[in-house]
Tab-separated table of C-alpha atoms in Angstrom:
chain	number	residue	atom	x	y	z
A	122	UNK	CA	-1.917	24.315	-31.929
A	123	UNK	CA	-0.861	27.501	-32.550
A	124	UNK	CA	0.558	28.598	-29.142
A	125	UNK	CA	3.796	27.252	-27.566
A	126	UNK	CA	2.548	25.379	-24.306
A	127	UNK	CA	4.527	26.507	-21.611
A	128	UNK	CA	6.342	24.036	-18.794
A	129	UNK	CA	7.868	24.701	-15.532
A	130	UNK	CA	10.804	22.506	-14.624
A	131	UNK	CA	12.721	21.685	-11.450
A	132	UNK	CA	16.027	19.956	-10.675
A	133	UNK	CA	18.442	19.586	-8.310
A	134	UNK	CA	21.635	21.201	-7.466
A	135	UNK	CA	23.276	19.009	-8.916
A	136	UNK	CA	21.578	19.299	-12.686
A	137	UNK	CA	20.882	22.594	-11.547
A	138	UNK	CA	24.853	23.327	-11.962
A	139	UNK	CA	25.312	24.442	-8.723
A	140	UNK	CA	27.573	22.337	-6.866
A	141	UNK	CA	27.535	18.540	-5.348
A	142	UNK	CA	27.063	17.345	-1.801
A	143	UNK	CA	28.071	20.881	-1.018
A	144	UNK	CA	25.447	22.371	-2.147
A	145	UNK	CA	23.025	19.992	-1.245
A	146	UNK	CA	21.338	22.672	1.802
A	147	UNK	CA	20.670	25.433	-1.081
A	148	UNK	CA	17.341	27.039	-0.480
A	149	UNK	CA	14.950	26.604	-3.809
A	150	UNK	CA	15.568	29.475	-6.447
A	151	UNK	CA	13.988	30.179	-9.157
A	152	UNK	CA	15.587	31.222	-12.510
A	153	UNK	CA	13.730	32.392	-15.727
A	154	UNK	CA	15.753	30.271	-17.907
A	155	UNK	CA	16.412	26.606	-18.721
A	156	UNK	CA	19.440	25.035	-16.787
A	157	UNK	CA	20.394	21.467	-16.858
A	158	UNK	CA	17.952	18.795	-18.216
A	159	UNK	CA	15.584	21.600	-18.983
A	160	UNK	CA	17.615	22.820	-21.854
A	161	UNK	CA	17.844	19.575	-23.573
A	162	UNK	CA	13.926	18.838	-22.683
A	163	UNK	CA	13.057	21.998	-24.805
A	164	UNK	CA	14.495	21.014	-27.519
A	165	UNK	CA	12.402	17.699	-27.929
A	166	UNK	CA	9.488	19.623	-27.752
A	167	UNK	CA	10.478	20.745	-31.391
A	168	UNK	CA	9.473	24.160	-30.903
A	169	UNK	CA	6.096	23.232	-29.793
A	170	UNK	CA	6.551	24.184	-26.100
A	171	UNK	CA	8.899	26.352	-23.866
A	172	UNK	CA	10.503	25.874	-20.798
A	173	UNK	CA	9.706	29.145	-19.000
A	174	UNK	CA	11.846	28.840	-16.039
A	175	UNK	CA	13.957	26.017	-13.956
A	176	UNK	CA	13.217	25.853	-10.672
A	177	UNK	CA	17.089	24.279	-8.492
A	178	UNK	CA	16.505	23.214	-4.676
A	179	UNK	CA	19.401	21.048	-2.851
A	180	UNK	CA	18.397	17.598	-1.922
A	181	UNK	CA	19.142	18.298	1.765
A	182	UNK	CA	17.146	21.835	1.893
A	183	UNK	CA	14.040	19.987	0.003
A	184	UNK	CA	13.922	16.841	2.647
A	185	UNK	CA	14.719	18.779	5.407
A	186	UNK	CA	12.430	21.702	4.974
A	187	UNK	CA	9.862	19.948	3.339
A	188	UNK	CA	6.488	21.828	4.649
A	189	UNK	CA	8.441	25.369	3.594
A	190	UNK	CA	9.987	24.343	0.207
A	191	UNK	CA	6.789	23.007	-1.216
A	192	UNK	CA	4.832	25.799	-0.187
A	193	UNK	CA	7.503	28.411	-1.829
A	194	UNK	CA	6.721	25.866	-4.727
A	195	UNK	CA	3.640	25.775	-5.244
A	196	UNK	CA	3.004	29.652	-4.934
A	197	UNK	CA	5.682	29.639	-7.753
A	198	UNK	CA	3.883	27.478	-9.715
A	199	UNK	CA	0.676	29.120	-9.663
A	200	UNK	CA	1.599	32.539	-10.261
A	201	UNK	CA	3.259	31.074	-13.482
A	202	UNK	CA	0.403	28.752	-14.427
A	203	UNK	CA	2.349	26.330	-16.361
A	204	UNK	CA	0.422	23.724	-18.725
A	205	UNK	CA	2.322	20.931	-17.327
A	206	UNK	CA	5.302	20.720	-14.641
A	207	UNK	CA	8.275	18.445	-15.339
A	208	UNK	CA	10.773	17.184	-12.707
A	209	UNK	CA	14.094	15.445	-13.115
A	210	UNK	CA	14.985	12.711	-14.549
A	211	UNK	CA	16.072	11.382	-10.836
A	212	UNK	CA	17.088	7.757	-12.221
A	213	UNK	CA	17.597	6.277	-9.068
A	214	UNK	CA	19.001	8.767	-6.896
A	215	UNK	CA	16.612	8.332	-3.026
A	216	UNK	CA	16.510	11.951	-2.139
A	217	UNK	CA	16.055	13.670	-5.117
A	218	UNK	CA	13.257	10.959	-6.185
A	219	UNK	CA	11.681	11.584	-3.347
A	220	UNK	CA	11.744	15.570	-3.632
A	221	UNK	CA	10.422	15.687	-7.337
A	222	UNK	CA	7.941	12.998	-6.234
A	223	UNK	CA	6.955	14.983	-3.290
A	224	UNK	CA	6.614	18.005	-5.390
A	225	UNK	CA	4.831	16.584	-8.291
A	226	UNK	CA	2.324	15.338	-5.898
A	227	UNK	CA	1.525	18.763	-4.532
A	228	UNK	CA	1.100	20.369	-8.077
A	229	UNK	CA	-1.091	17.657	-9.071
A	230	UNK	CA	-3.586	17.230	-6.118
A	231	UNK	CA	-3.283	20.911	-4.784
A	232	UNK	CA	-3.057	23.163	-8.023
A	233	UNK	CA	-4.342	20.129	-10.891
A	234	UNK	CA	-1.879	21.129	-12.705
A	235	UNK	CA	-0.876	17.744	-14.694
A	236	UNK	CA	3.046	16.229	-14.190
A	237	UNK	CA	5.826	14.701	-15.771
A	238	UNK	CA	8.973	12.950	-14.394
A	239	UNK	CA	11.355	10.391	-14.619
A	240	UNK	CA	12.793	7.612	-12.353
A	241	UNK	CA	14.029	4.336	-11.661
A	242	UNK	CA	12.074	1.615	-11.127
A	243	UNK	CA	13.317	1.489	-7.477
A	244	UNK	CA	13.643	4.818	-6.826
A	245	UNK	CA	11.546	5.315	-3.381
A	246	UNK	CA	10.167	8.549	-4.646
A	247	UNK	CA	8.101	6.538	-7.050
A	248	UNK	CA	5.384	4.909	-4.724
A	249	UNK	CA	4.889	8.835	-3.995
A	250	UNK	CA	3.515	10.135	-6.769
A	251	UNK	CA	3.188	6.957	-9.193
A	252	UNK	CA	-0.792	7.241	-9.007
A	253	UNK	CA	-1.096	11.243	-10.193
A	254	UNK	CA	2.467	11.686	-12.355
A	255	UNK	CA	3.696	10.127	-15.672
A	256	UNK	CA	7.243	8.340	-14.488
A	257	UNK	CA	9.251	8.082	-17.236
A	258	UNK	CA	10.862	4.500	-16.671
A	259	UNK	CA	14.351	5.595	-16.648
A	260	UNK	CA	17.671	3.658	-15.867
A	261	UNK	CA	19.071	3.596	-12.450
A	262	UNK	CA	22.142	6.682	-13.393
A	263	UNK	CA	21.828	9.699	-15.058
A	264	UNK	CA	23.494	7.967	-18.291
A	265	UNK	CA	20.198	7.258	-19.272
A	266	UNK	CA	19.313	11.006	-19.299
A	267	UNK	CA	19.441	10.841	-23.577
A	268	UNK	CA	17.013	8.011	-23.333
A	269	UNK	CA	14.904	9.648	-20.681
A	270	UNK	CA	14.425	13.229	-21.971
A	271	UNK	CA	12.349	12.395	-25.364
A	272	UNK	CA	10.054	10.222	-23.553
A	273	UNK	CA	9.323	12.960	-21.009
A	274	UNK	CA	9.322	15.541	-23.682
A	275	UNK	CA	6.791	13.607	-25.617
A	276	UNK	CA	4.751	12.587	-22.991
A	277	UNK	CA	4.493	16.208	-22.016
A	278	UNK	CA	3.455	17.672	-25.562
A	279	UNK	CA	0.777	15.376	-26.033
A	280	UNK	CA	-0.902	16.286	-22.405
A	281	UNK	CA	-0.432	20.005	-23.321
A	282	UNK	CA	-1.950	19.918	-26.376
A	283	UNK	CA	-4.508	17.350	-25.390
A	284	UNK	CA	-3.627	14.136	-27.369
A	285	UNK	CA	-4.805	11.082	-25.448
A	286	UNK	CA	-1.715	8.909	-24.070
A	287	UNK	CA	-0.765	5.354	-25.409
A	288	UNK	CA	-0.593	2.420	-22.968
A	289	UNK	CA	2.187	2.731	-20.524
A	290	UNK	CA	4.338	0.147	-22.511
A	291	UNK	CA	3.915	2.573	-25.800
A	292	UNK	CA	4.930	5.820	-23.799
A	293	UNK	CA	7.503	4.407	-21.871
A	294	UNK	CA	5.668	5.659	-18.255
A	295	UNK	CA	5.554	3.497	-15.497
A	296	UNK	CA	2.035	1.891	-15.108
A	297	UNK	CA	-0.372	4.271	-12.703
A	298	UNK	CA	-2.622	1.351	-11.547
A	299	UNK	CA	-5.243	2.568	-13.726
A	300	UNK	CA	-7.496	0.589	-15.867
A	301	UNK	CA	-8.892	1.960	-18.757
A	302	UNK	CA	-11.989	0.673	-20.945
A	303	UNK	CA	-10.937	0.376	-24.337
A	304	UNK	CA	-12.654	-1.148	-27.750
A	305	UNK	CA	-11.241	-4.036	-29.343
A	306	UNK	CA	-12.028	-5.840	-32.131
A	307	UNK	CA	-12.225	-9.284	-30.489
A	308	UNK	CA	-14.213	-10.195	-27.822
A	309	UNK	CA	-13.059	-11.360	-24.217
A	310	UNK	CA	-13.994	-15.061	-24.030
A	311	UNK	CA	-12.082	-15.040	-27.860
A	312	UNK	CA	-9.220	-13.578	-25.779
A	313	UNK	CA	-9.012	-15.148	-23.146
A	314	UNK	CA	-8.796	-18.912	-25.239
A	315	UNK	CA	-5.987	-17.374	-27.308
A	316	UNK	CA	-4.284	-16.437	-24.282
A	317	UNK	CA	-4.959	-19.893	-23.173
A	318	UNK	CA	-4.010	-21.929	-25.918
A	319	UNK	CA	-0.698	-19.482	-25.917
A	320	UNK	CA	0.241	-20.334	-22.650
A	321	UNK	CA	-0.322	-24.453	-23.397
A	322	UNK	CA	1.547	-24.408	-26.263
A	323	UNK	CA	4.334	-22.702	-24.276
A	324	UNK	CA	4.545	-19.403	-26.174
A	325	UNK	CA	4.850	-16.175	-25.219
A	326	UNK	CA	1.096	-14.110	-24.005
A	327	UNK	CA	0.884	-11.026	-22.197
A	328	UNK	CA	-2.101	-10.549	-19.204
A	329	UNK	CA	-4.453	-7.641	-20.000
A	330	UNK	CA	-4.630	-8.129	-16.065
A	331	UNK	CA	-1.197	-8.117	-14.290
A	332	UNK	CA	-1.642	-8.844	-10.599
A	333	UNK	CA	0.171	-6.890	-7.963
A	334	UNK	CA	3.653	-8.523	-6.819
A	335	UNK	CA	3.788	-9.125	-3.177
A	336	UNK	CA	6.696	-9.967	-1.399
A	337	UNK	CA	7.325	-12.722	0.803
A	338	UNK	CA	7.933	-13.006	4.613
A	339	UNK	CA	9.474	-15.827	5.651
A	340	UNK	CA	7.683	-17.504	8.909
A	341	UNK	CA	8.789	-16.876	11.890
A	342	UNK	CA	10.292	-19.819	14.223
A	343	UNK	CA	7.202	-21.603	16.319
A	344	UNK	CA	6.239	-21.230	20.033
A	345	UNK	CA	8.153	-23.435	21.937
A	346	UNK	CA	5.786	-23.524	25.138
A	347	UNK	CA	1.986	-23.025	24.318
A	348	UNK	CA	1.189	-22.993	27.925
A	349	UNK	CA	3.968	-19.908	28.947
A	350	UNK	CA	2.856	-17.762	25.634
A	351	UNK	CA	1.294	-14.734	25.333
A	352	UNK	CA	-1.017	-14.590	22.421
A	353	UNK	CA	-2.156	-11.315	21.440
A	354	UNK	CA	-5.927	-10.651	18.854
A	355	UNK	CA	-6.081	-9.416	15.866
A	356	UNK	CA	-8.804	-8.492	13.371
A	357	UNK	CA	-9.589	-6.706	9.845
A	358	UNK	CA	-13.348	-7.469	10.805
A	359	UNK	CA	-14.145	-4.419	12.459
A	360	UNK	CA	-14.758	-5.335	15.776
A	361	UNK	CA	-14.959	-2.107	17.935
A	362	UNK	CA	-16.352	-1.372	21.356
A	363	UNK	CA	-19.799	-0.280	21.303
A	364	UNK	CA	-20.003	3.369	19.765
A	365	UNK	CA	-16.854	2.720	17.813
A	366	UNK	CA	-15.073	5.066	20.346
A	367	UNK	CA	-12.014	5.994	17.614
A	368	UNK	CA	-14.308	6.242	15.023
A	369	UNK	CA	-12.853	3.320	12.951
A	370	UNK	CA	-14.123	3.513	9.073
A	371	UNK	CA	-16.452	1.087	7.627
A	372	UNK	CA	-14.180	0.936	4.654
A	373	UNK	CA	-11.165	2.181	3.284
A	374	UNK	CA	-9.609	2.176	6.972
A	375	UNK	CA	-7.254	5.142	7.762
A	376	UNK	CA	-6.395	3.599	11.439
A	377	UNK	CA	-6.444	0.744	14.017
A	378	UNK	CA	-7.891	0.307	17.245
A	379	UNK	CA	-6.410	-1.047	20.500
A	380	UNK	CA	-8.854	-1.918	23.388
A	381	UNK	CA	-8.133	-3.678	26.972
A	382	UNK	CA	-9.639	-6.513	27.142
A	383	UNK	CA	-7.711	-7.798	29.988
A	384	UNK	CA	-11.072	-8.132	32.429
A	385	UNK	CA	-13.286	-9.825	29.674
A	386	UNK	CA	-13.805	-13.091	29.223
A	387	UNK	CA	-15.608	-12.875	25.813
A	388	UNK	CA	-16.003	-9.538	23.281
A	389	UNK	CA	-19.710	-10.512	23.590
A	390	UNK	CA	-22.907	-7.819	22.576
A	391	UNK	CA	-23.851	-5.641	23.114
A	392	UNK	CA	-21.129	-4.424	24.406
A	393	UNK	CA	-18.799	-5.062	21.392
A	394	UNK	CA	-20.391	-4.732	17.604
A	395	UNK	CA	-18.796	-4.440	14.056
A	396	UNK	CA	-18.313	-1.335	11.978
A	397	UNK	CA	-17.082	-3.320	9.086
A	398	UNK	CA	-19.398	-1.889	6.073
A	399	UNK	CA	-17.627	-4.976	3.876
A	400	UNK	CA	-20.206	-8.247	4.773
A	401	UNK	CA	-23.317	-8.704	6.507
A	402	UNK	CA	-23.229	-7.676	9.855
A	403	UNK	CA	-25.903	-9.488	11.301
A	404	UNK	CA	-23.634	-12.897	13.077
A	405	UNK	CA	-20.771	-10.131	14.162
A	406	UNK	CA	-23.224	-8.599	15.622
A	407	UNK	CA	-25.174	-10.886	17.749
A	408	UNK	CA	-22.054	-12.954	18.778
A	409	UNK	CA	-18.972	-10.529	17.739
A	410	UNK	CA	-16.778	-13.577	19.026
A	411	UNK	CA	-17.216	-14.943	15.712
A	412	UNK	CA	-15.405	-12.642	13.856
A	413	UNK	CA	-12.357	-11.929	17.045
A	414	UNK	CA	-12.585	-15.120	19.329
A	415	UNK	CA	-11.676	-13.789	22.633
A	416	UNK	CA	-14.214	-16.323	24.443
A	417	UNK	CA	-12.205	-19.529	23.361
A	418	UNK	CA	-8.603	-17.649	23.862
A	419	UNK	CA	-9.611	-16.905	27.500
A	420	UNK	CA	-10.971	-20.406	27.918
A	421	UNK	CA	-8.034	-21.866	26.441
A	422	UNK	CA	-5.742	-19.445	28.849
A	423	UNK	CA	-8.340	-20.869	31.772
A	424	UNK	CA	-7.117	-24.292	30.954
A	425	UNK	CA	-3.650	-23.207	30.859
A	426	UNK	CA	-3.726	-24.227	27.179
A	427	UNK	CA	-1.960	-21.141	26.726
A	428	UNK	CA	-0.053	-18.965	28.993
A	429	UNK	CA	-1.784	-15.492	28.582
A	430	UNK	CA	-4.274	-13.724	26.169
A	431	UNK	CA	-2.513	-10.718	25.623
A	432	UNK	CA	-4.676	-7.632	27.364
A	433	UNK	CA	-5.108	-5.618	24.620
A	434	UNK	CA	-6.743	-6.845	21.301
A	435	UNK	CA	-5.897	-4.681	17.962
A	436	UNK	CA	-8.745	-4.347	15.375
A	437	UNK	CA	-9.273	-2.051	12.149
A	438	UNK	CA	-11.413	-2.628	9.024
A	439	UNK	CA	-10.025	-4.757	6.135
A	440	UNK	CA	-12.635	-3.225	3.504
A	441	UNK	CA	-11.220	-1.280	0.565
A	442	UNK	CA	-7.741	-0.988	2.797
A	443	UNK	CA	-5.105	0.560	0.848
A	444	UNK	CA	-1.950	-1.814	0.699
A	445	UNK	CA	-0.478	0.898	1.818
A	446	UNK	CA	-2.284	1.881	4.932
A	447	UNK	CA	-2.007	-2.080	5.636
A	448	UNK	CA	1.537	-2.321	5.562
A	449	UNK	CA	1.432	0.856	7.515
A	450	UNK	CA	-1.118	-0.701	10.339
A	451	UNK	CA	0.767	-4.030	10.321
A	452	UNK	CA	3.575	-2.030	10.915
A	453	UNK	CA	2.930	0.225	13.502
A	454	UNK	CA	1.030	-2.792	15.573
A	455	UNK	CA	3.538	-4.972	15.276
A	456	UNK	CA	6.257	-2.774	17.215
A	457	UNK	CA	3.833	-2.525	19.473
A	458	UNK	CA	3.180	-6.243	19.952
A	459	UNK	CA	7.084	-6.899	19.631
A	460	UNK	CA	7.531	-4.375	22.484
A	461	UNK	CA	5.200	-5.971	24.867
A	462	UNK	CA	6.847	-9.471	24.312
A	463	UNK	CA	4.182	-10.816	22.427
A	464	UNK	CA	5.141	-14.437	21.373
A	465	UNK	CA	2.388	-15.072	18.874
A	466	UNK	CA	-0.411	-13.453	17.064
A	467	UNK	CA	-4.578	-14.716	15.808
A	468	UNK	CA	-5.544	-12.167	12.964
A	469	UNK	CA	-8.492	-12.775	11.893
A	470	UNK	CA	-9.760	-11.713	8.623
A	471	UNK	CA	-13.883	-11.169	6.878
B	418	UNK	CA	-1.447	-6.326	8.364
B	419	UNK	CA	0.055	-10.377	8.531
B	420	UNK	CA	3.265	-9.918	6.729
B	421	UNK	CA	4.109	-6.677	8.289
B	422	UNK	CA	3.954	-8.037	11.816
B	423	UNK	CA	5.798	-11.697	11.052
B	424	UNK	CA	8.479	-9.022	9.721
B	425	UNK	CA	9.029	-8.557	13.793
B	426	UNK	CA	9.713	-12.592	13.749
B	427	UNK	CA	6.713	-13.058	15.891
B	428	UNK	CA	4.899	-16.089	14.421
B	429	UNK	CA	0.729	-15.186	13.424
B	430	UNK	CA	-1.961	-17.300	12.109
B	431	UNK	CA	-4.105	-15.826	9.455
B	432	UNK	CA	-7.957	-17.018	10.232
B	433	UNK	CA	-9.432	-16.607	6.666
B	434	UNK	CA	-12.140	-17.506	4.845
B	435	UNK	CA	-10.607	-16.428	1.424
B	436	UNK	CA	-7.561	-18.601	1.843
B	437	UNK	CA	-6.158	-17.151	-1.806
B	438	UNK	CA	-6.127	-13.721	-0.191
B	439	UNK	CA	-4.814	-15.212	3.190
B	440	UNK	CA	-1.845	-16.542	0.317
B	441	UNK	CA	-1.414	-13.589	-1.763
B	442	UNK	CA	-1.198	-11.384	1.070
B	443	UNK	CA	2.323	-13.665	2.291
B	444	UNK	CA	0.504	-15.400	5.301
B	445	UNK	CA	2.093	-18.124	6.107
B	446	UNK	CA	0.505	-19.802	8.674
B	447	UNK	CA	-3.198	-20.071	7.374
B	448	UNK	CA	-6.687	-21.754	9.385
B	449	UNK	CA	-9.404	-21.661	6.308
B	450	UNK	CA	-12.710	-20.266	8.310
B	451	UNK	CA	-16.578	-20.787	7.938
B	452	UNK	CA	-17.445	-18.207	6.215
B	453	UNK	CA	-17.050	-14.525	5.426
B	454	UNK	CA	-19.645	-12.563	7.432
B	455	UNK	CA	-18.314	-15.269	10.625
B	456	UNK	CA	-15.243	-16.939	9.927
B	457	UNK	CA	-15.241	-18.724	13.597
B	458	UNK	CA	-18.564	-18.769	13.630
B	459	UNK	CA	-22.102	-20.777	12.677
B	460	UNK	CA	-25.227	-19.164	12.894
B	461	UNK	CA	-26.164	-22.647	11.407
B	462	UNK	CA	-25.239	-24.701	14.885
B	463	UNK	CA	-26.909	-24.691	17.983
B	464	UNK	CA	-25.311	-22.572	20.739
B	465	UNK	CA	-22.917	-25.321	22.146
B	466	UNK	CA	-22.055	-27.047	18.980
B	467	UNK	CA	-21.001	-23.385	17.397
B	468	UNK	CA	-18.779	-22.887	20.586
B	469	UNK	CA	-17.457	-26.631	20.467
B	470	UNK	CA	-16.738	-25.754	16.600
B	471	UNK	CA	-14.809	-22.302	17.007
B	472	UNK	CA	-12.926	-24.051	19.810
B	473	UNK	CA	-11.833	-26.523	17.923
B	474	UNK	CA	-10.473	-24.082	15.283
B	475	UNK	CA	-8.914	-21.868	17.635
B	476	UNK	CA	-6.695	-24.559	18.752
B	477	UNK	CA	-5.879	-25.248	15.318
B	478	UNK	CA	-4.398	-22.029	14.773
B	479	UNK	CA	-2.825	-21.608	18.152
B	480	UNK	CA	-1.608	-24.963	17.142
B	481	UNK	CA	-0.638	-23.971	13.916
B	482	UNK	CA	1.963	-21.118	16.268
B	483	UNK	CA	3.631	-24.091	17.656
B	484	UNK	CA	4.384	-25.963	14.427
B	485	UNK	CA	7.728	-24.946	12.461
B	486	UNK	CA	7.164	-24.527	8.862
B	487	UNK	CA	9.118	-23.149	6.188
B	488	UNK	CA	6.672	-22.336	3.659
B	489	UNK	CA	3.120	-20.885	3.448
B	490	UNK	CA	1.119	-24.245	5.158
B	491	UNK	CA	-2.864	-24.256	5.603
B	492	UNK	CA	-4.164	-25.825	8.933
B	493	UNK	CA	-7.218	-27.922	8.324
């Protein structure tokens, strides 16, 4: 490549040599020169690439102003048309994480403009922009700046100039979550009975198929007293009043649904049907208590089995539901259920 | 969705089919279910014996809220 590829850079106040804590409200500047990290990230790019300009926000101004700094950003960035941006290292500092994470974001979904940066493991800017930025995998203080910059730096000229990316492990990124179809020279089932006689023989094998870490809850204490409870209904299966009133998805769910069911004694058709686009509809739909069992709950508060169905029932589609927007449902409907001095909870799930 | 709201300490049954999800997911009170387009359902059964059946496992899992575990238990 004959050209030097050109990079835009941001930082903090703090590696923007500004100031500390005081400085922490300064509006974002912009400075045609390379301050900070950005000086020291140039010069990996062995005279490949330039850093054009740095841009320095405080941590406070960036979190606290976030609609107005990014959009001062991102004008910035597209008049200068970088090749790639580059943010931090933040190691594992929360609100600057969460600024270059923020801001790497924007460039890459609003401008496509591709992005480099660096964190922590734990730093909560990560789950931000993890799926659209290369995160350097740094260590948790900025003494692993020396360690952090030629990763970045590298990462960064071979995106510029259009050289494919090793796996995450070669590079040194965190992993996006993406799978990629590669050629190898063995087969899978040949793989897989390596793997296996690895593992029986006790030595070390490594997944080509890591599965996602979840984290445990532990349970909460029982119901004392069935019959004085309040038991509230749950469901991923998509049971919605007829017409799907909040428009619930059929997949990929972006919200929940709350409906009183306080004068019902059953969620029967046609008045109730499910939007779920995930499994045959055709039971759900004739008898929709068979996904969200409000017939037996009522019968079973009849009988004084249990004290009291609670009156609303809470429903969204579990099909192609982002953890994310789970945690964030399971969230949000739990306060609610909390609130209302809920003492247990039926979820049922398709 | 079950994690999230047994982070509030309010005990919840998960009434699954897919009882590995129901596990992954950090349920920990768990009623395996019939099947995955009617988990308290069966179009199989005539009309009373279906009802009889989803009673049954209804009061499993509000059963299930009034037992005291301390690790992820399936009700079956």
């Amino acid at each position: 490549m004959s050209k030097e590829f050109k990079v835009l850079y941001y930082v903090n106040q703090f590696f923007g040599q500004v100031g500390g804590e005081d400085k922490a409200g300064m509006k974002p500047e912009f400075h045609k020169d390379k301050i900070g990290p950005a000086l020291g990230f140039e010069n990996q790019l062995k005279g490949e690439g330039k850093v054009a300009g740095t841009i320095i926000c405080g941590d406070n101004y960036f979190n606290e102003n976030k609609e107005e700094s990014l959009s001062y950003i991102l004008n910035l960035v597209k008049q200068e048309a970088p090749d790639v941006f580059v943010a931090g290292p933040a190691f594992n500092a929360g609100r600057y994480g969460v600024a270059c994470a923020e801001i790497c974001r924007a460039i890459a979904e609003e401008l496509n403009i591709p992005v480099v940066t660096g964190m922590y493991k734990e730093n909560p800017g990560l789950e931000i922009c993890q799926h659209v930025a290369y995160v350097v995998s740094t260590s948790d203080s900025a003494g692993g700046m020396r360690k952090a910059l030629p990763l970045m730096a590298a990462i960064t000229s071979k995106i510029a100039q259009g050289i494919e990316l090793g796996s995450p492990e070669e590079e040194g990124y965190i992993p996006r979550g993406m799978r990629k179809t590669i050629i190898v020279d063995k087969r899978g089932s040949l793989r897989a009975v390596e793997m296996l006689v690895k593992r029986l023989k006790g030595e070390e094998f490594a997944t080509e198929m890591p599965m996602p870490v979840f984290d445990m809850v532990t349970p909460a204490p029982a119901i004392q007293d069935l019959s004085k409870a309040t038991i509230a209904l749950c469901t991923s299966g998509g049971i919605v009043p007829a017409g799907n009133p909040d428009h619930i998805q059929s997949a990929s769910a972006q919200k929940w649904g709350k409906y009183d069911i306080s004068q019902r004694s059953a969620l029967n058709a046609p008045d109730y049907y499910t939007t779920h686009g995930g499994y045959d509809p055709v039971y759900a739909n004739e008898i929709p208590d068979r996904v969200a069992p409000l017939d037996i709950l009522k019968e079973l508060e009849k009988e004084g089995y249990i004290g009291k169905v609670y009156e609303f029932f809470y429903t969204t589609t579990g099909t192609g539901t982002s953890v994310s927007n789970s945690v964030k449902f399971g969230t949000e409907i739990g306060a609610e259920l909390k609130a209302a001095g809920v003492d247990g909870v039926i979820l049922t799930s398709t | 969705m079950v994690k999230e709201i047994e982070r509030y300490n309010i005990p919840i049954v998960h009434m699954a089919t897919i009882t590995t999800i129901s596990e992954s997911v950090g349920a920990n009170r768990i009623v395996p279910t019939v099947a995955i387009p009617h988990p308290v359902g069966n179009p199989a059964l005539k009309p009373e014996d279906e009802k009889l059946m989803r009673k049954a496992m209804v009061k499993r899992a509000v059963d299930a809220l009034a037992t005291e575990i301390s690790e992820a238990t399936h009700f079956d």
